[in-house]
Short mmCIF file of C-alpha atoms and ligand atoms in Angstrom, two decimals:
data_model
loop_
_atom_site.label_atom_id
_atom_site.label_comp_id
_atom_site.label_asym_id
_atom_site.label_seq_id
_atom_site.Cartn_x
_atom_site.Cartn_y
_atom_site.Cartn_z
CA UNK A 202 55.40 -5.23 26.05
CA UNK A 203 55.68 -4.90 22.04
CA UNK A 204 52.37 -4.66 20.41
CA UNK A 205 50.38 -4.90 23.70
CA UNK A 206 47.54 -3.12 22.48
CA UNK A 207 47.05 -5.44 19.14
CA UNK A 208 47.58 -8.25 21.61
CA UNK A 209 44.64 -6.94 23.92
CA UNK A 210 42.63 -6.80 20.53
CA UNK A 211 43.07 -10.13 18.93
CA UNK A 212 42.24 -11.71 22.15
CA UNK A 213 39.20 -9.91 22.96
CA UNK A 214 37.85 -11.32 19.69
CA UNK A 215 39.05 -14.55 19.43
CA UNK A 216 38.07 -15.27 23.01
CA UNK A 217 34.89 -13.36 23.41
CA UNK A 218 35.61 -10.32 25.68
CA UNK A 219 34.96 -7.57 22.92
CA UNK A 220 33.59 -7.34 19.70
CA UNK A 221 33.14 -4.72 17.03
CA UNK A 222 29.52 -3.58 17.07
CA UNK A 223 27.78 -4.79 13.23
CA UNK A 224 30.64 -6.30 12.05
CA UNK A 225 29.27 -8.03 9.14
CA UNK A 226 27.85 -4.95 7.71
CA UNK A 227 31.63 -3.84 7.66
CA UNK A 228 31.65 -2.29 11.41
CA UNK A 229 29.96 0.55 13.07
CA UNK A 230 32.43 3.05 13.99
CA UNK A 231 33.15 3.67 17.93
CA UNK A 232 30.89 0.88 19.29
CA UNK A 233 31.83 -2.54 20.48
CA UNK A 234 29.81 -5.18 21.69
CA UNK A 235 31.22 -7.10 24.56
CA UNK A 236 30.77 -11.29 24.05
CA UNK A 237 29.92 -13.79 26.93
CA UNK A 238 33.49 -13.26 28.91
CA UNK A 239 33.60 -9.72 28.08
CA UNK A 240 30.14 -9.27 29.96
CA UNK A 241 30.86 -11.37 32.61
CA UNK A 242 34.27 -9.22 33.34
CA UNK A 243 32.41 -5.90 32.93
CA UNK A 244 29.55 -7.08 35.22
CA UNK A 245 32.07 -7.97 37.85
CA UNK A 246 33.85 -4.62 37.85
CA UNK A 247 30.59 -2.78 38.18
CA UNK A 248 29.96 -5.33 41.16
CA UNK A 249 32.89 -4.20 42.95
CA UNK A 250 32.99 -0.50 42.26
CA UNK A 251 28.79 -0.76 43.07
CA UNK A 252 30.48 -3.04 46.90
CA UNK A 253 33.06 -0.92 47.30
CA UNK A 254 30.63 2.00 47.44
CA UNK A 255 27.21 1.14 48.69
CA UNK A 256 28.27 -1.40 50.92
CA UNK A 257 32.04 -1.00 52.12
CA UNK A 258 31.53 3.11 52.61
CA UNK A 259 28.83 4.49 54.81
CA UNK A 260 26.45 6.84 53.79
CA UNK A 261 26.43 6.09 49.88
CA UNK A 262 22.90 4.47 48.18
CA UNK A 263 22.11 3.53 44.37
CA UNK A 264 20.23 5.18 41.86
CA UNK A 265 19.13 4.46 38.29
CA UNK A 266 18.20 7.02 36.26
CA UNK A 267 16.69 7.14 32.75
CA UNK A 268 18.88 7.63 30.17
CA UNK A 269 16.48 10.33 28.25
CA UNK A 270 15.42 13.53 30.73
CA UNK A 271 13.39 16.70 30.01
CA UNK A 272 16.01 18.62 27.13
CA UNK A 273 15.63 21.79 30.41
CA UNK A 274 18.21 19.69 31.78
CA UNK A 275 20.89 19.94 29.53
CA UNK A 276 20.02 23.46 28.68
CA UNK A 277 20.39 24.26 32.67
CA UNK A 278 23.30 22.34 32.90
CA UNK A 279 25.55 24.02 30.10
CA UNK A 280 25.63 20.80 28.03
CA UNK A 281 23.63 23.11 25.06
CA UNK A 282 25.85 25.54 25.18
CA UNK A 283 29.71 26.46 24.35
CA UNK A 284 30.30 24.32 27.52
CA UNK A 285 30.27 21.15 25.94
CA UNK A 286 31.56 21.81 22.67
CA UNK A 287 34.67 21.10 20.69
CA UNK A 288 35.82 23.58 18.06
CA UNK A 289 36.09 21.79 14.54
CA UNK A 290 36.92 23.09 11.32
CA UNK A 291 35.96 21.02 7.95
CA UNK A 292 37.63 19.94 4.68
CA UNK A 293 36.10 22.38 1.98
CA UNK A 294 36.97 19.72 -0.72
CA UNK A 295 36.63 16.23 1.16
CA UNK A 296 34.25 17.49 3.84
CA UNK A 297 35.91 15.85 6.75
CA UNK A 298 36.17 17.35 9.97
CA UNK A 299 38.74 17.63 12.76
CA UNK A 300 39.67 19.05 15.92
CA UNK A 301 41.25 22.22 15.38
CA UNK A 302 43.53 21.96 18.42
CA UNK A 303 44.85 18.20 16.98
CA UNK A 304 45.77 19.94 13.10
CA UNK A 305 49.44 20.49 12.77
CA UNK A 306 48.57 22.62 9.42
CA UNK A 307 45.59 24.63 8.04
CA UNK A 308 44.90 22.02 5.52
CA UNK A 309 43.20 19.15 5.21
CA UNK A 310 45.43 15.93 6.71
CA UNK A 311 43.55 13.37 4.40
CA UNK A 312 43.05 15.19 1.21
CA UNK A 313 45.24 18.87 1.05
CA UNK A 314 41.93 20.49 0.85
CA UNK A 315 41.35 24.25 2.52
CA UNK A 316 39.66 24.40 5.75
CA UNK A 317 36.43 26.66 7.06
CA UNK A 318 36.67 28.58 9.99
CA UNK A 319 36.45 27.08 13.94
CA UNK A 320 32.87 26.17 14.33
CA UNK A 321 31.67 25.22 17.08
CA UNK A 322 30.62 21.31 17.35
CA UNK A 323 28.13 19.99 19.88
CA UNK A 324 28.95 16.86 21.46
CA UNK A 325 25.43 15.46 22.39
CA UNK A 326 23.48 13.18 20.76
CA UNK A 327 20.17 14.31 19.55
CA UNK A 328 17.14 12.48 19.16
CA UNK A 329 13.46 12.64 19.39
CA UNK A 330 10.67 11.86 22.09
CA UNK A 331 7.37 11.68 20.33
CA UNK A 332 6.08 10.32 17.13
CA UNK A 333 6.30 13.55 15.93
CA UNK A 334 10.33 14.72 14.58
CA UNK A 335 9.61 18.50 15.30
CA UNK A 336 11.47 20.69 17.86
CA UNK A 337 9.28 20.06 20.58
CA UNK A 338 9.87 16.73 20.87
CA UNK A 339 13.86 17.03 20.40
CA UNK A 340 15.84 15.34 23.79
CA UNK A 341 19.22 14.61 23.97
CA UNK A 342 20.95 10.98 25.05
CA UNK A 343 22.46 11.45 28.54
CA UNK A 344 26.53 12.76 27.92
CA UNK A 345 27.05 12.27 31.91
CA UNK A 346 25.25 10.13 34.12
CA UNK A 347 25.49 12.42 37.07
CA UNK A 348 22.52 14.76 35.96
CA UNK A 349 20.28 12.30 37.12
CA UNK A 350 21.33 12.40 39.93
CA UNK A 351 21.22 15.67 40.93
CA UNK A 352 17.68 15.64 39.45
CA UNK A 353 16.55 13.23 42.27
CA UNK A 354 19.06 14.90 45.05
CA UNK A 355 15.97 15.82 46.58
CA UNK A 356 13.61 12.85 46.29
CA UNK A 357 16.93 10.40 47.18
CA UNK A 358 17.05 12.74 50.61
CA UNK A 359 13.98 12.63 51.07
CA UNK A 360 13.14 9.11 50.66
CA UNK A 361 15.79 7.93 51.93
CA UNK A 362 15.91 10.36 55.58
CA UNK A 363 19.38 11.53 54.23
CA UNK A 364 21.50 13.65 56.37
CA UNK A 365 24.29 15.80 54.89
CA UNK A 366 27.15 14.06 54.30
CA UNK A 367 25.74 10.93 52.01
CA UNK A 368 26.71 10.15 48.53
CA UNK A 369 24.51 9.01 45.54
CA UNK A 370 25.93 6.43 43.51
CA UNK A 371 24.86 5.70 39.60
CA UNK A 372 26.10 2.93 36.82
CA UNK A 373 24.78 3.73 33.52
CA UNK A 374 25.46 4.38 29.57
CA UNK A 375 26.47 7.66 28.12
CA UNK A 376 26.27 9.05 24.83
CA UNK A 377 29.10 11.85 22.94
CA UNK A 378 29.72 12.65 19.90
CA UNK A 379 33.00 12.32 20.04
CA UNK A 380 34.83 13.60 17.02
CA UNK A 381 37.64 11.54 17.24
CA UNK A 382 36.62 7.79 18.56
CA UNK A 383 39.59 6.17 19.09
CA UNK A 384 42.07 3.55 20.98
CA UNK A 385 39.70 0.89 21.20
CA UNK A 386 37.52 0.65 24.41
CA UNK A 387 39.36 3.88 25.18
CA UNK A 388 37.06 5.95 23.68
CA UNK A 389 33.78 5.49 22.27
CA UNK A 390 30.47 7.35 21.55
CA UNK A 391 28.64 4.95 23.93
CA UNK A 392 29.71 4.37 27.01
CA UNK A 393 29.15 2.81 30.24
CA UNK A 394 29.75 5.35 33.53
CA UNK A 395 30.14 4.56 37.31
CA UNK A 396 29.32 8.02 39.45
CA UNK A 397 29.33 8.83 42.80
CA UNK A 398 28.20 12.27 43.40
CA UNK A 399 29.31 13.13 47.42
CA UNK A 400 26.72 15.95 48.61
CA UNK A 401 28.71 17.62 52.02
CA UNK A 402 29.17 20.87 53.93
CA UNK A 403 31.21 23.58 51.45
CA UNK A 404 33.78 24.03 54.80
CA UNK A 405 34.55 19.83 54.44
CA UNK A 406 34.68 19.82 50.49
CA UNK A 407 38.42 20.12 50.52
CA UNK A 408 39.09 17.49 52.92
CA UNK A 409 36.57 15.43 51.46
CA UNK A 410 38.26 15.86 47.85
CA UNK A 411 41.43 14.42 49.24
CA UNK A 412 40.05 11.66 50.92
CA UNK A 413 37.84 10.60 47.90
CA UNK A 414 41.37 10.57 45.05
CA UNK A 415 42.75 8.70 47.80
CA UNK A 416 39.89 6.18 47.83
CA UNK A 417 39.53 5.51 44.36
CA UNK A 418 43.35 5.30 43.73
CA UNK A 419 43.23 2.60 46.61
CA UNK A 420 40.04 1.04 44.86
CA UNK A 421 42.57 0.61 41.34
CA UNK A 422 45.54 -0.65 43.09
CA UNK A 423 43.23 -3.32 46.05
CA UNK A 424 42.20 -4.65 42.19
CA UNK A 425 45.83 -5.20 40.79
CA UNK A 426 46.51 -2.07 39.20
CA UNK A 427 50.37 -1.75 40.37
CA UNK A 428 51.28 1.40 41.52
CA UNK A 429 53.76 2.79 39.05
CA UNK A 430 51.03 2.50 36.50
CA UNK A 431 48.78 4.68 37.82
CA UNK A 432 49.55 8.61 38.75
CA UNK A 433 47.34 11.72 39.14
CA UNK A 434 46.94 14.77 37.20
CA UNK A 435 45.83 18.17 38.04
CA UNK A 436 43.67 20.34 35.73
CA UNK A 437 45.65 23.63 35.74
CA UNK A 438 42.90 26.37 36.91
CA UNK A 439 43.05 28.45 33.79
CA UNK A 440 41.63 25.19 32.33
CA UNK A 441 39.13 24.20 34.62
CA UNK A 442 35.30 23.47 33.14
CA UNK A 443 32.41 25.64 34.07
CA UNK A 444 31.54 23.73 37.13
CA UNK A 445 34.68 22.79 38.43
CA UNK A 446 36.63 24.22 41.38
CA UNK A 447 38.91 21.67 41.06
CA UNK A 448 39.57 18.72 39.08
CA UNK A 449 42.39 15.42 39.24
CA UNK A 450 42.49 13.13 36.58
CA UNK A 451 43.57 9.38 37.53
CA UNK A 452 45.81 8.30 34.25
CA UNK A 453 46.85 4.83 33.93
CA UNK A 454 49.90 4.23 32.04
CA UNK A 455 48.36 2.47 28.31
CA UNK A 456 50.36 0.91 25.30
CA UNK A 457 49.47 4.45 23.82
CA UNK A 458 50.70 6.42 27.09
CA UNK A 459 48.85 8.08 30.19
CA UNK A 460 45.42 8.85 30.04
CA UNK A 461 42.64 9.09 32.04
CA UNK A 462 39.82 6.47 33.81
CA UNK A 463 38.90 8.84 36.09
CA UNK A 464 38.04 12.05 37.17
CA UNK A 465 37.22 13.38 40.52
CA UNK A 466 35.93 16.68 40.96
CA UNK A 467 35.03 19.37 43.19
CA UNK A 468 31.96 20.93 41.63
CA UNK A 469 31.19 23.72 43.89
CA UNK A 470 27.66 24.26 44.44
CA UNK A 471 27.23 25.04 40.55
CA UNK A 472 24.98 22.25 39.85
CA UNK A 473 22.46 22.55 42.34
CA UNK A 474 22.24 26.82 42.37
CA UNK A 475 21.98 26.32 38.80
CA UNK A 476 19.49 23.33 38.68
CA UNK A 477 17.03 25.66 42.03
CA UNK A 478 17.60 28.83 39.58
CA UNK A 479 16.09 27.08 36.38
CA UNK A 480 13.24 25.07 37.73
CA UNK A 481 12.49 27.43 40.48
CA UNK A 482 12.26 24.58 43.05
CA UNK A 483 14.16 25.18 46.59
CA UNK A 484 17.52 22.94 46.39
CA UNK A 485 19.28 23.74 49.29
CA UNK A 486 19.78 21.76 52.02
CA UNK A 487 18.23 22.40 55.54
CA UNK A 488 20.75 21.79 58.40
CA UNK A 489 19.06 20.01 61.18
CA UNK A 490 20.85 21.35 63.80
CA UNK A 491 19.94 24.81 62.66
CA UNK A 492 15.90 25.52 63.52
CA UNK A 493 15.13 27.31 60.93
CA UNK A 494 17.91 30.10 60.83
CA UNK A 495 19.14 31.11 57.09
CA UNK A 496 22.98 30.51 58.25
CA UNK A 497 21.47 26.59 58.58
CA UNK A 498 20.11 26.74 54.51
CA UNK A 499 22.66 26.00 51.98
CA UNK A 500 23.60 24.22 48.59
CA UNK A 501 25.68 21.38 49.61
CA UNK A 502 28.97 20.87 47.73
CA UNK A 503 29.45 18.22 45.23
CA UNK A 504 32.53 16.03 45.61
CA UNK A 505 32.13 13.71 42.59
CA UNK A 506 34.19 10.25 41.33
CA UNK A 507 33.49 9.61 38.19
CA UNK A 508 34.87 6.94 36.17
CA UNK A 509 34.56 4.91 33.19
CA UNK A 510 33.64 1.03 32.90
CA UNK A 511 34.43 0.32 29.53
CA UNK A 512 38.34 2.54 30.18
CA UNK A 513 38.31 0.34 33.62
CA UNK A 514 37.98 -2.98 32.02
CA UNK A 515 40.64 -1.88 29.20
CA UNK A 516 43.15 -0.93 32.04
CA UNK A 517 42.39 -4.54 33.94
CA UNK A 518 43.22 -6.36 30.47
CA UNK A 519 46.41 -4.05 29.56
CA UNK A 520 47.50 -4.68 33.37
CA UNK A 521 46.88 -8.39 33.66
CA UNK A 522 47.98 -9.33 29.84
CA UNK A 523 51.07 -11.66 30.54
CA UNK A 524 53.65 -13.66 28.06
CA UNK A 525 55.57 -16.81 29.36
CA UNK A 526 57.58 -18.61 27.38
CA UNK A 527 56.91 -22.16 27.55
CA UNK A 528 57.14 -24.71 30.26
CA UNK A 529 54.06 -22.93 32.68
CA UNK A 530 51.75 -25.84 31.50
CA UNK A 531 52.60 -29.70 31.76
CA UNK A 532 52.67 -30.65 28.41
CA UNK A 533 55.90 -30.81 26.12
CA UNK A 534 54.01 -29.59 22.87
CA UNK A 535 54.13 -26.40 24.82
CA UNK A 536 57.35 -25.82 25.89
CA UNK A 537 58.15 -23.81 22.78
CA UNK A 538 55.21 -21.60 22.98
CA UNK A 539 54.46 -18.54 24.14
CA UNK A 540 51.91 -18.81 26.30
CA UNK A 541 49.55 -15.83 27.56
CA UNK A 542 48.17 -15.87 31.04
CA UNK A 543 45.63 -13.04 32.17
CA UNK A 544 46.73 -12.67 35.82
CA UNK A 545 43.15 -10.58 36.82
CA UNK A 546 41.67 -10.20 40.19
CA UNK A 547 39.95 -13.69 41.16
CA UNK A 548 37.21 -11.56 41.74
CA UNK A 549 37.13 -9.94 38.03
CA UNK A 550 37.78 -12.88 36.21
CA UNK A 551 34.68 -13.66 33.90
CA UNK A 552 34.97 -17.56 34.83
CA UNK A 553 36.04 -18.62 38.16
CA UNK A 554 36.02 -22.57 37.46
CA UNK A 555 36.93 -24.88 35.15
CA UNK A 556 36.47 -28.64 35.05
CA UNK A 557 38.32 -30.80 32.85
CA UNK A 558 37.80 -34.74 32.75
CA UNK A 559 41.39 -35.68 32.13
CA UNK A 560 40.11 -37.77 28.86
CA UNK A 561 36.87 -37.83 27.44
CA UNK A 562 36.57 -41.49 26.55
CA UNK A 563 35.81 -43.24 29.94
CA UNK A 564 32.22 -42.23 30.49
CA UNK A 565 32.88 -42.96 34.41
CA UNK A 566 34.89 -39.86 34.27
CA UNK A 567 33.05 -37.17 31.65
CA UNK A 568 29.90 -38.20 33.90
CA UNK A 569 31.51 -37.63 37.41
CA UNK A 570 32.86 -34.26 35.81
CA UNK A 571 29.96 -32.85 34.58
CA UNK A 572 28.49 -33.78 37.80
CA UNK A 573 30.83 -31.52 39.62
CA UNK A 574 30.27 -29.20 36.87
CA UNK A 575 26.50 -29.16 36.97
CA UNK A 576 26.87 -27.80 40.91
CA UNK A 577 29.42 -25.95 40.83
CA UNK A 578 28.04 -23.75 38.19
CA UNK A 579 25.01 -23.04 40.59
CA UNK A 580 28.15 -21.01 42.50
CA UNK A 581 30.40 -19.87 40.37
CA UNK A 582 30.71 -19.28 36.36
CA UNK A 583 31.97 -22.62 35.47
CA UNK A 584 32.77 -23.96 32.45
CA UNK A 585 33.35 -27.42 31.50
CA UNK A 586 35.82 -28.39 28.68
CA UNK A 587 36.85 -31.93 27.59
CA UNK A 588 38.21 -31.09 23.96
CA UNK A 589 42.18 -31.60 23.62
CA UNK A 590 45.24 -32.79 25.55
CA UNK A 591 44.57 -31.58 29.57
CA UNK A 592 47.91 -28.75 29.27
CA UNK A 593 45.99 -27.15 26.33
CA UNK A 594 42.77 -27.08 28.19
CA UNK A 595 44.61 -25.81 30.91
CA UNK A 596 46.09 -23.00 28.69
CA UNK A 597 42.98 -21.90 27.35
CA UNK A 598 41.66 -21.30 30.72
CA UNK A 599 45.14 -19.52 31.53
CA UNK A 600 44.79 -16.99 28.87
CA UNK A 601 41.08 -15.80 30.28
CA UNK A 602 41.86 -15.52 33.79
CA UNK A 603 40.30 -18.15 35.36
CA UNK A 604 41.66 -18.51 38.70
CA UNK A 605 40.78 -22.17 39.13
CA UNK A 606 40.66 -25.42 37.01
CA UNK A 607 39.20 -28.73 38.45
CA UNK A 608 40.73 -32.17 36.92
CA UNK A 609 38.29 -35.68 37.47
CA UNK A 610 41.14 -38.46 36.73
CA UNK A 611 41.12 -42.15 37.39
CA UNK A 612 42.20 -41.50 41.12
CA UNK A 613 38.74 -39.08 41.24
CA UNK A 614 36.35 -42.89 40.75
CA UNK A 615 37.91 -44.43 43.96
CA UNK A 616 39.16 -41.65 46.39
CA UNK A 617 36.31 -39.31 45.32
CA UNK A 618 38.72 -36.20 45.06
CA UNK A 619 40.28 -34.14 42.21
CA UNK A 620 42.87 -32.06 41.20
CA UNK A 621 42.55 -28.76 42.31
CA UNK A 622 45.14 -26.50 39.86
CA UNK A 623 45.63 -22.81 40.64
CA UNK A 624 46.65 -20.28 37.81
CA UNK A 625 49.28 -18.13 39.29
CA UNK A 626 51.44 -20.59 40.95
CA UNK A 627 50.65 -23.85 39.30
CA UNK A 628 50.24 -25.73 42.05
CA UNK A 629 48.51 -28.76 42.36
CA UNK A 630 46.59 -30.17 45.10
CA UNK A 631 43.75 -33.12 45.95
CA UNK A 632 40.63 -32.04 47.44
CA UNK A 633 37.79 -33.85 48.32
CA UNK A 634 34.34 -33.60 46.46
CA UNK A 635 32.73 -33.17 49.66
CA UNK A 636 32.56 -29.60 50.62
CA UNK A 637 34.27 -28.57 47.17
CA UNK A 638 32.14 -25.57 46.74
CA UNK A 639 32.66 -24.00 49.62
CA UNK A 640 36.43 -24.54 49.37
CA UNK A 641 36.49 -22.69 46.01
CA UNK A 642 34.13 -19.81 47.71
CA UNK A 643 36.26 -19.68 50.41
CA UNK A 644 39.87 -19.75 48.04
CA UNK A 645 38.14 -17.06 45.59
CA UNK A 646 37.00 -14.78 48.32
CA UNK A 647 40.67 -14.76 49.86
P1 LIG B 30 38.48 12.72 28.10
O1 LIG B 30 39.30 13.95 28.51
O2 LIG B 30 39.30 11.47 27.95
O3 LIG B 30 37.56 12.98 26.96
P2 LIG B 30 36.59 13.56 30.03
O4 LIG B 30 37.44 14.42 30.93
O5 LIG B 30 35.70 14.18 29.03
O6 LIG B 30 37.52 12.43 29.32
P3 LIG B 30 34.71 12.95 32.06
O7 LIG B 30 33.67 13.81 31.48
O8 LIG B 30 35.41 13.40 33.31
O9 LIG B 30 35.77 12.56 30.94
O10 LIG B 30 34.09 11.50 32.27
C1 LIG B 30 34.47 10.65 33.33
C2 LIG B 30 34.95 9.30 32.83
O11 LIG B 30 34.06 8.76 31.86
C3 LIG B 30 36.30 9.35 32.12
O12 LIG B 30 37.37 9.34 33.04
C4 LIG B 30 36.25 8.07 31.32
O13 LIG B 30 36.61 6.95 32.10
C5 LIG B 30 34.79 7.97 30.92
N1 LIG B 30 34.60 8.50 29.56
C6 LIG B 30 34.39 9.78 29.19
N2 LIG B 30 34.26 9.89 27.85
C7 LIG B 30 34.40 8.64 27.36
C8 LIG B 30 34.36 8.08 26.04
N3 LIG B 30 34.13 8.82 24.97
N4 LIG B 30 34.55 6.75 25.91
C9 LIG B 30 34.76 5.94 26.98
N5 LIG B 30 34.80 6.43 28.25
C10 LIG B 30 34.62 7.74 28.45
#
């Protein structure tokens, strides 16, 4: 579709999904705030990534880790080091800096200036812990959420009478510095991630690999990703990270081509050797089985899924974004009109229910509507709109997904039904007020 991703953009704003963060101080570059539908859409895709793997897989349970952690962490983990840094050179004259690997010349691209050398840049975000700003109190905001869990591997074992396999899972913000924000949502210096670090046997971790890209692909596609949008890549070995033995990016296809939500990675037993080397404490992993022997003692392997929520949610609104040239809604005034229709998962859309009085001068009917709105909502996100002719209202609910709008008419006062409309196919159909909710529960849940 032309001009998708403006498309995506004016809508988010105009219809609360996703706002830019300070705006009326001119904008805070890289951060968005996400508005009363954009929260309710992002809470519902970390409910069904946070299902799909506590509950619908065995062996997986939740963590939340802090967000700040002793600065030995990062220094242990390579984050301090060359490993997480991107090589930028700056603007003598206008002092920007870029990416050296994005420059097509060595000069500046915004003013013609001359450029330093490659340094070095360090993508994590620096801060202090203390009232004190000296060195000893310098941490660093988390740039992964998985180091927290691999500090509690141990207490999450042990806790929790874990037997090799089992997975920790973790939804949480992280911090970068990127260098060059950009693409919206896409990327961001804050972010939001969802984890699951797989702790196994190193003789399974290559089965294991396989079976977890196939279960997160599935997990994309069960949620209405089609399948020509998505494809794999795999990180050549030359260009592997530190801690990788191998690594597949999931790319979905966006307005501004294929990139990656996820990453799923086989990472060895680097982090926990490393972690047992630099705080001295034992890490590895007793087998049960074994009674004692050394053979039985080992670092598990680390089979981790590791994807983004804020990327996520951008793919669900790029994938459901739909155009239909008039004549989807009843009224005439529309049949001219483009009209844009969010076709998410029922189960990611940020409102599930609207009810619309069918006009808002007969009190007999605003009251029995907002009586069917007042228990509904106690299910569902409802909303309840009486403001302009019923295909409009219908429209508006159209273009933010929601699956199912209620009408209270004239027939509603003596049959004590209503119009149940549904937003893929249009249909119409009476239902009784009696046993309503559990209808919808029962429709959404299908
Ligand atoms: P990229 O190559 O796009 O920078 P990455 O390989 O550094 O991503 P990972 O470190 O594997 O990303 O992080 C896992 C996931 O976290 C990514 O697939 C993405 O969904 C999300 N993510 C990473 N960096 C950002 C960012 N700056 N903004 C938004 N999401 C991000």
């Amino acid at each position: 579709m032309e001009n998708l991703m403006e498309k995506i953009i004016s809508l988010s704003k105009r219809r609360g999904f996703v706002f830019q963060s300070s705006e009326i101080y001119g904008g805070f570059s890289s951060c968005y705030d996400y508005g009363p539908l954009g929260v309710e859409l992002k809470n519902n895709i970390k409910k069904a990534w946070w299902s799909e793997m506590t509950r619908f897989h065995e062996g997986i349970v939740g963590l939340d880790a802090s967000i700040l952690m002793s600065p030995k962490v990062w220094e242990a983990s390579g984050h301090l080091t060359a490993g997480f840094a991107d090589e930028l050179v700056e603007c003598k004259k206008c002092h920007h800096r870029f990416k050296k690997d994005l420059l097509e010349k060595n000069k500046c691209s915004d003013c013609g200036g001359d450029l330093t050398v490659p340094k070095k840049f360090n993508l994590m975000m620096k801060t202090f812990a203390g009232p004190v700003e000296d060195e000893a109190t310098v941490t660093y905001l988390r740039a992964e959420t998985c180091q927290g869990i691999y500090m509690n591997f141990l207490n999450v074992m042990q806790s929790m009478r874990l037997k090799i396999p089992f997975g920790i899972a973790q939804i949480g913000k992280a911090f970068r510095n990127e260098i060059t924000p950009k693409d919206f949502i896409f990327r961001t210096r804050e972010f939001e991630q969802m984890e699951m670090q797989w702790f196994c046997n190193p003789k399974d971790a290559d089965k294991l690999f396989e079976y977890w890209l196939k279960e997160r692909i599935n997990w994309y596609l069960k949620l209405g990703i089609k399948k020509e949008n998505i494809r794999v890549k795999e990180t050549p070995k030359k260009e592997l990270a530190h801690y990788a033995k191998r690594a597949v990016d999931i790319e979905y296809k966006f307005p501004f081509g294929w990139k990656e939500i996820e990453g799923v990675h086989n990472r060895g037993d680097w982090d926990l050797s490393n972690h047992a080397k630099h705080s001295g404490q034992n890490l590895k992993y007793e087998d049960p089985s074994s009674a004692g022997a050394s053979a039985g003692k080992y670092y598990p392997y680390i089979i981790e899924t590791s994807a983004g929520v804020d990327r996520s949610l951008f793919t669900f609104l790029c994938e459901s974004y739909q155009e239909v040239r008039g004549g989807r809604t009843e009224t005439t005034e529309s049949a001219k009109e483009i009209e844009v229709v969010l076709k998410l998962h029922k189960s990611l859309a940020p409102i599930k229910v609207a009810v619309l009085p069918l006009v808002k001068n007969k009190p007999e009917i605003t009251k029995k509507a907002q009586d069917i709105y007042s228990t509904l909502k106690i299910h569902f996100v409802c909303q309840y709109d009486e403001v302009g002719s019923i295909g409009r209202r219908y429209r508006r609910q159209d273009e933010v997904a929601t699956p199912y709008c209620i009408t209270v008419d004239f027939d509603t006062l003596e049959k004590d039904d209503v119009t149940l409309r549904d937003r893929d196919t249009m249909k119409q159909e009476r239902v009784e007020i009696k046993g309503l909710a559990d209808y919808l529960k029962a429709k959404l849940e299908k």
